CSV table of C-alpha atoms and ligand atoms in Angstrom, one decimal:
chain,number,residue,atom,x,y,z
A,716,UNK,CA,115.5,23.1,168.8
A,717,UNK,CA,116.9,25.7,166.1
A,718,UNK,CA,114.5,28.1,166.4
A,719,UNK,CA,111.2,27.5,163.0
A,720,UNK,CA,113.1,31.3,161.4
A,721,UNK,CA,116.6,29.9,161.3
A,722,UNK,CA,115.5,27.0,159.4
A,723,UNK,CA,113.3,28.6,157.2
A,724,UNK,CA,115.7,31.0,156.6
A,725,UNK,CA,118.7,27.8,156.3
A,726,UNK,CA,115.7,26.0,153.9
A,727,UNK,CA,115.9,29.2,151.7
A,728,UNK,CA,119.0,29.8,151.3
A,729,UNK,CA,119.7,25.8,150.0
A,730,UNK,CA,116.7,27.0,148.1
A,731,UNK,CA,114.5,24.4,149.7
A,732,UNK,CA,112.1,27.2,150.8
A,733,UNK,CA,109.2,28.0,150.2
A,734,UNK,CA,109.2,30.9,148.5
A,735,UNK,CA,106.6,31.7,147.8
A,736,UNK,CA,107.3,34.2,144.6
A,737,UNK,CA,109.0,31.7,142.8
A,738,UNK,CA,107.0,28.5,143.5
A,739,UNK,CA,105.2,26.9,140.9
A,740,UNK,CA,102.5,28.9,139.1
A,741,UNK,CA,103.6,31.7,141.2
A,742,UNK,CA,105.0,34.0,139.2
A,743,UNK,CA,104.4,36.5,138.4
A,744,UNK,CA,102.7,38.1,140.9
A,745,UNK,CA,103.8,41.7,140.6
A,746,UNK,CA,104.2,44.1,137.5
A,747,UNK,CA,107.6,43.1,135.7
A,748,UNK,CA,110.0,45.7,134.2
A,749,UNK,CA,111.1,45.1,130.6
A,750,UNK,CA,114.2,46.9,129.9
A,751,UNK,CA,114.5,48.3,126.4
A,752,UNK,CA,118.4,49.1,125.2
A,753,UNK,CA,117.5,52.3,123.5
A,754,UNK,CA,115.4,56.0,123.2
A,755,UNK,CA,111.3,55.5,123.1
A,756,UNK,CA,110.5,55.8,120.7
A,757,UNK,CA,112.7,53.8,118.2
A,758,UNK,CA,112.3,50.4,116.3
A,759,UNK,CA,113.7,48.6,119.3
A,760,UNK,CA,111.2,50.6,122.0
A,761,UNK,CA,108.3,49.5,118.9
A,762,UNK,CA,108.9,46.0,119.2
A,763,UNK,CA,108.7,45.7,122.9
A,764,UNK,CA,105.7,48.2,123.5
A,765,UNK,CA,103.6,45.7,121.5
A,766,UNK,CA,104.6,42.3,122.3
A,767,UNK,CA,104.5,43.3,126.5
A,768,UNK,CA,101.3,44.7,126.2
A,769,UNK,CA,100.2,41.2,125.1
A,770,UNK,CA,102.3,39.9,126.8
A,771,UNK,CA,101.4,40.8,129.8
A,772,UNK,CA,97.3,39.7,129.3
A,773,UNK,CA,98.8,35.7,129.1
A,774,UNK,CA,100.5,37.0,132.5
A,775,UNK,CA,98.4,38.5,134.3
A,776,UNK,CA,100.5,41.4,135.1
A,777,UNK,CA,101.3,45.0,133.9
A,778,UNK,CA,105.1,45.2,132.1
A,779,UNK,CA,106.2,48.0,132.1
A,780,UNK,CA,108.2,49.4,129.7
A,781,UNK,CA,111.8,51.3,131.2
A,782,UNK,CA,113.9,52.7,128.1
A,783,UNK,CA,117.5,52.3,129.2
A,784,UNK,CA,119.4,53.8,126.5
A,785,UNK,CA,123.1,54.7,125.5
A,786,UNK,CA,126.5,53.0,124.4
A,787,UNK,CA,124.6,51.2,122.4
A,788,UNK,CA,122.8,48.9,124.1
A,789,UNK,CA,124.9,47.9,127.0
A,790,UNK,CA,124.1,50.6,129.9
A,791,UNK,CA,120.6,48.9,129.8
A,792,UNK,CA,121.9,45.3,129.0
A,793,UNK,CA,124.4,45.8,132.0
A,794,UNK,CA,121.4,47.0,134.5
A,795,UNK,CA,119.1,43.8,133.7
A,796,UNK,CA,122.9,41.5,133.5
A,797,UNK,CA,122.7,43.0,137.6
A,798,UNK,CA,119.4,42.4,138.6
A,799,UNK,CA,117.9,40.4,140.8
A,800,UNK,CA,117.5,37.3,138.7
A,801,UNK,CA,113.6,36.6,139.5
A,802,UNK,CA,112.5,37.8,136.8
A,803,UNK,CA,110.6,41.1,137.5
A,804,UNK,CA,113.4,42.5,135.2
A,805,UNK,CA,114.0,41.8,131.9
A,806,UNK,CA,115.4,43.1,128.7
A,807,UNK,CA,114.8,43.0,124.9
A,808,UNK,CA,117.6,43.1,122.9
A,809,UNK,CA,118.8,43.2,118.8
A,810,UNK,CA,121.2,41.6,117.4
A,811,UNK,CA,123.5,44.0,119.8
A,812,UNK,CA,124.0,40.7,121.8
A,813,UNK,CA,125.3,38.8,119.6
A,814,UNK,CA,127.9,42.0,118.5
A,815,UNK,CA,128.4,43.5,121.7
A,816,UNK,CA,130.9,40.7,123.0
A,817,UNK,CA,133.6,41.0,120.4
A,818,UNK,CA,133.2,45.2,120.2
A,819,UNK,CA,133.7,45.4,123.2
A,820,UNK,CA,136.8,45.1,125.0
A,821,UNK,CA,135.8,46.0,128.3
A,822,UNK,CA,132.3,45.8,129.9
A,823,UNK,CA,131.0,46.6,133.5
A,824,UNK,CA,129.1,43.1,133.5
A,825,UNK,CA,129.4,40.1,131.3
A,826,UNK,CA,127.7,40.2,127.8
A,827,UNK,CA,127.8,36.5,127.8
A,828,UNK,CA,127.8,34.2,130.6
A,829,UNK,CA,125.2,37.1,132.2
A,830,UNK,CA,122.1,36.3,131.0
A,831,UNK,CA,119.2,34.3,130.6
A,832,UNK,CA,117.2,33.4,127.3
A,833,UNK,CA,113.9,33.6,127.4
A,834,UNK,CA,113.1,33.2,123.0
A,835,UNK,CA,113.1,35.4,120.4
A,836,UNK,CA,110.8,37.4,119.0
A,837,UNK,CA,111.1,38.2,115.4
A,838,UNK,CA,113.8,39.1,112.6
A,839,UNK,CA,113.4,43.5,111.4
A,840,UNK,CA,114.9,44.0,108.2
A,841,UNK,CA,117.1,47.4,107.7
A,842,UNK,CA,116.8,50.3,104.7
A,843,UNK,CA,118.9,52.5,104.1
A,844,UNK,CA,117.4,56.0,104.6
A,845,UNK,CA,118.6,59.8,103.7
A,846,UNK,CA,117.0,63.1,104.7
A,847,UNK,CA,114.6,64.0,101.6
A,848,UNK,CA,117.2,66.5,100.3
A,849,UNK,CA,119.9,64.4,99.6
A,850,UNK,CA,121.1,65.2,96.4
A,851,UNK,CA,120.9,61.2,94.7
A,852,UNK,CA,117.8,59.7,93.6
A,853,UNK,CA,119.1,56.0,93.8
A,854,UNK,CA,121.3,54.1,95.6
A,855,UNK,CA,124.5,54.4,93.9
A,856,UNK,CA,123.4,58.2,93.4
A,857,UNK,CA,123.8,57.9,97.2
A,858,UNK,CA,126.7,55.8,97.1
A,859,UNK,CA,128.9,57.9,94.8
A,860,UNK,CA,127.5,61.1,96.8
A,861,UNK,CA,129.4,59.5,99.8
A,862,UNK,CA,132.1,59.0,98.3
A,863,UNK,CA,133.0,62.1,97.1
A,864,UNK,CA,132.0,64.0,100.8
A,865,UNK,CA,133.5,60.8,102.9
A,866,UNK,CA,133.0,62.8,106.2
A,867,UNK,CA,131.4,66.5,104.7
A,868,UNK,CA,127.9,63.4,105.6
A,869,UNK,CA,126.9,62.5,108.4
A,870,UNK,CA,125.8,59.3,109.1
A,871,UNK,CA,123.2,58.7,112.6
A,872,UNK,CA,123.7,55.8,114.1
A,873,UNK,CA,122.4,54.3,118.1
A,874,UNK,CA,126.1,53.6,119.3
A,875,UNK,CA,128.2,51.6,118.9
A,876,UNK,CA,125.8,47.1,119.4
A,877,UNK,CA,123.3,48.7,117.9
A,878,UNK,CA,122.1,48.3,114.8
A,879,UNK,CA,122.5,50.8,113.5
A,880,UNK,CA,125.5,51.2,113.5
A,881,UNK,CA,126.5,47.5,112.2
A,882,UNK,CA,124.5,48.2,109.5
A,883,UNK,CA,126.7,51.6,108.7
A,884,UNK,CA,129.5,49.5,109.4
A,885,UNK,CA,128.7,47.1,106.7
A,886,UNK,CA,127.4,49.8,104.1
A,887,UNK,CA,130.8,52.4,104.4
A,888,UNK,CA,132.5,48.9,104.3
A,889,UNK,CA,130.7,47.8,101.4
A,890,UNK,CA,130.4,51.6,99.4
A,891,UNK,CA,134.6,51.7,100.5
A,892,UNK,CA,134.3,55.4,102.2
A,893,UNK,CA,134.5,57.0,105.5
A,894,UNK,CA,132.2,59.2,106.7
A,895,UNK,CA,131.7,61.2,110.1
A,896,UNK,CA,128.7,59.2,112.5
A,897,UNK,CA,127.0,60.4,114.8
A,898,UNK,CA,125.8,58.5,117.5
A,899,UNK,CA,121.9,58.6,118.9
A,900,UNK,CA,120.5,57.0,122.2
A,901,UNK,CA,118.3,55.1,119.5
A,902,UNK,CA,117.3,55.5,116.2
A,903,UNK,CA,114.1,57.5,118.3
A,904,UNK,CA,115.5,60.9,118.5
A,905,UNK,CA,117.6,60.4,115.3
A,906,UNK,CA,114.8,59.6,112.7
A,907,UNK,CA,113.9,63.1,114.1
A,908,UNK,CA,116.9,65.1,113.1
A,909,UNK,CA,117.3,63.3,109.5
A,910,UNK,CA,113.1,64.4,108.9
A,911,UNK,CA,114.6,68.0,110.6
A,912,UNK,CA,117.1,67.3,108.4
A,913,UNK,CA,120.4,67.7,110.1
A,914,UNK,CA,121.8,64.0,110.1
A,915,UNK,CA,122.2,63.1,106.6
A,916,UNK,CA,122.2,59.2,106.3
A,917,UNK,CA,121.0,55.9,108.3
A,918,UNK,CA,121.0,52.5,108.3
A,919,UNK,CA,117.7,51.5,110.5
A,920,UNK,CA,115.1,48.8,111.2
A,921,UNK,CA,112.1,49.1,109.1
A,922,UNK,CA,109.2,49.8,112.6
A,923,UNK,CA,111.4,52.4,112.8
A,924,UNK,CA,111.4,53.9,108.8
A,925,UNK,CA,108.6,51.9,106.8
A,926,UNK,CA,105.7,54.7,107.8
A,927,UNK,CA,107.9,58.1,107.7
A,928,UNK,CA,109.0,56.2,103.7
A,929,UNK,CA,105.4,56.1,103.2
A,930,UNK,CA,104.5,59.2,104.2
A,931,UNK,CA,107.3,60.8,102.0
A,932,UNK,CA,109.5,62.7,105.3
A,933,UNK,CA,112.7,60.8,104.4
A,934,UNK,CA,114.5,58.9,101.2
A,935,UNK,CA,114.1,54.9,101.1
A,936,UNK,CA,117.3,53.7,99.1
A,937,UNK,CA,117.1,50.0,99.5
A,938,UNK,CA,116.3,47.4,102.2
A,939,UNK,CA,118.9,44.2,103.5
A,940,UNK,CA,116.8,41.6,102.4
A,941,UNK,CA,116.9,39.1,99.8
A,942,UNK,CA,113.7,39.9,98.6
A,943,UNK,CA,111.9,43.0,98.3
A,944,UNK,CA,108.5,43.9,101.3
A,945,UNK,CA,105.5,43.4,101.4
A,946,UNK,CA,105.1,46.3,102.9
A,947,UNK,CA,107.6,48.6,101.1
A,948,UNK,CA,107.4,46.7,97.6
A,949,UNK,CA,108.4,49.7,95.3
A,950,UNK,CA,112.3,49.2,97.2
A,951,UNK,CA,114.9,47.8,95.7
A,952,UNK,CA,116.8,45.2,97.9
A,953,UNK,CA,120.8,46.4,98.3
A,954,UNK,CA,121.5,43.6,96.2
A,955,UNK,CA,119.1,44.9,92.7
A,956,UNK,CA,120.2,48.3,93.4
A,957,UNK,CA,124.0,47.7,93.7
A,958,UNK,CA,125.2,46.4,96.5
A,959,UNK,CA,125.2,42.7,95.4
A,960,UNK,CA,126.1,40.7,99.4
A,961,UNK,CA,124.0,43.3,102.0
A,962,UNK,CA,122.6,42.1,103.6
A,963,UNK,CA,121.0,42.2,107.7
A,964,UNK,CA,118.4,41.7,108.9
A,965,UNK,CA,118.0,42.4,113.2
A,966,UNK,CA,116.1,40.1,115.3
A,967,UNK,CA,115.5,40.9,118.7
A,968,UNK,CA,114.9,38.6,122.4
A,969,UNK,CA,114.7,38.5,125.8
A,970,UNK,CA,116.7,38.1,128.1
A,971,UNK,CA,116.5,37.3,132.0
A,972,UNK,CA,119.5,37.6,134.6
A,973,UNK,CA,121.2,34.7,134.5
A,974,UNK,CA,120.4,32.8,137.8
A,975,UNK,CA,117.3,33.5,137.3
A,976,UNK,CA,114.7,29.6,137.6
A,977,UNK,CA,113.7,27.8,135.0
A,978,UNK,CA,110.4,27.9,135.5
A,979,UNK,CA,110.2,32.2,135.7
A,980,UNK,CA,111.9,32.1,132.1
A,981,UNK,CA,109.4,28.7,130.4
A,982,UNK,CA,106.6,31.3,132.5
A,983,UNK,CA,108.0,34.8,130.3
A,984,UNK,CA,108.4,32.0,127.4
A,985,UNK,CA,104.9,30.1,127.0
A,986,UNK,CA,103.7,34.3,127.3
A,987,UNK,CA,105.9,35.5,124.8
A,988,UNK,CA,104.7,33.0,122.1
A,989,UNK,CA,101.0,33.7,123.0
A,990,UNK,CA,102.0,37.3,122.4
A,991,UNK,CA,104.0,36.4,119.0
A,992,UNK,CA,100.3,34.3,117.6
A,993,UNK,CA,98.0,37.3,118.8
A,994,UNK,CA,96.7,39.1,115.5
A,995,UNK,CA,96.7,42.8,117.1
A,996,UNK,CA,100.7,41.7,117.4
A,997,UNK,CA,100.9,40.1,113.7
A,998,UNK,CA,98.7,42.3,111.8
A,999,UNK,CA,100.9,45.8,113.2
A,1000,UNK,CA,104.0,43.8,112.7
A,1001,UNK,CA,103.0,43.0,109.6
A,1002,UNK,CA,102.4,46.8,108.6
A,1003,UNK,CA,106.0,47.5,110.4
A,1004,UNK,CA,107.7,44.8,107.9
A,1005,UNK,CA,108.7,42.6,109.4
A,1006,UNK,CA,106.8,38.8,111.0
A,1007,UNK,CA,107.7,37.7,114.3
A,1008,UNK,CA,109.7,34.4,114.9
A,1009,UNK,CA,108.1,30.9,114.9
A,1010,UNK,CA,106.6,29.5,118.8
A,1011,UNK,CA,109.9,27.1,118.5
A,1012,UNK,CA,112.0,30.1,117.9
A,1013,UNK,CA,110.5,31.8,121.6
A,1014,UNK,CA,112.2,29.0,123.7
A,1015,UNK,CA,115.3,29.8,125.7
A,1016,UNK,CA,116.8,26.6,123.8
A,1017,UNK,CA,116.8,27.7,120.3
A,1018,UNK,CA,117.2,31.3,121.6
A,1019,UNK,CA,120.9,30.7,123.1
A,1020,UNK,CA,121.6,28.0,120.5
A,1021,UNK,CA,120.8,31.1,118.1
A,1022,UNK,CA,122.5,33.8,120.4
A,1023,UNK,CA,125.8,31.4,120.1
A,1024,UNK,CA,126.0,31.2,117.0
A,1025,UNK,CA,125.6,34.5,115.7
A,1026,UNK,CA,128.2,35.3,117.9
A,1027,UNK,CA,130.8,33.4,116.5
A,1028,UNK,CA,129.3,34.9,112.4
A,1029,UNK,CA,130.0,38.2,113.6
A,1030,UNK,CA,132.8,38.0,115.6
A,1031,UNK,CA,135.7,38.0,112.7
A,1032,UNK,CA,133.5,40.4,110.9
A,1033,UNK,CA,134.6,42.2,113.6
A,1034,UNK,CA,137.9,42.0,113.4
A,1035,UNK,CA,138.4,42.6,110.7
A,1036,UNK,CA,136.7,45.8,110.5
A,1037,UNK,CA,138.6,46.7,113.5
A,1038,UNK,CA,136.9,49.0,115.2
A,1039,UNK,CA,136.4,48.4,119.2
A,1040,UNK,CA,134.9,50.3,121.6
A,1041,UNK,CA,136.5,50.4,125.2
B,1838,LIG,N1,117.5,50.7,115.4
B,1838,LIG,C1,118.5,51.1,117.1
B,1838,LIG,C2,119.7,50.3,116.6
B,1838,LIG,O1,120.3,51.7,115.4
B,1838,LIG,C3,118.4,50.5,118.8
B,1838,LIG,C4,116.9,50.9,118.1
B,1838,LIG,O2,116.8,52.6,118.8
B,1838,LIG,O3,115.9,51.1,118.5
B,1838,LIG,O4,120.4,49.8,117.3
């Protein structure tokens, strides 16, 4: 007779045993780690902390946010791609998931097939901002200054693959100039340097810049959406301010490692949907110039479709820009 212990182990390997942690309705039974692939205090971190807190309420377990910044978000993404596929280590990432597959020639993980999707979270506009003392009063003057000074201008970003990198790249293309880029582990620390005046210009999400713009700590020149923002009604769009067609917005999504059971992804997705209905999340998002996605978009299926389309959208643009990382 086969000993019961061996039989259970064999059934477990085949996925037939009663694996307690993954049994229907049993997830989660302990705290979850949400990896943010950028430094604390930045826009991805802000979105993650708000959403994680609200998801925790629905799940009945704490979601602990862990900042694993560096290399344009690829260090944190790699951590989750290589984690156990059980839903206890998840990733909150942004548009970088759409651009990284084209930007990086070599990565320690598969940026397309290394993940399961949970749902989209929000789409955040970007703003073109600068240190307070910049010698420009509007976007046209900023363009002129950046063209004149060229590499004498320091443009902060969060590394290749970050939204600030992408936006900065598009900005330089639109302005037909090339400046010096200064990479950080996230735009949280970068904005501190912008406030201190040690870097000159940045392109960053409203979730990081709105409050600093309102407080007068930094100068804002344009928002990168088609319409002006309710949170910053006086700020012109890039279209209005003289850079026609310069539009970028930063979508966020939640991922689990490849092979995470569908039931776990669906449970996380339901918690995400509950978080996006949460009054505090909706209110804070509005103050920061962003709105949650619809409940339908906060599902694994809609997220995967959107992500795949975004990879296809950016590939030719990045190839044309010819900027790769190794
Ligand atoms: N806003 C950053 C970016 O450039 C990331 C961050 O710090 O959240 O992608």
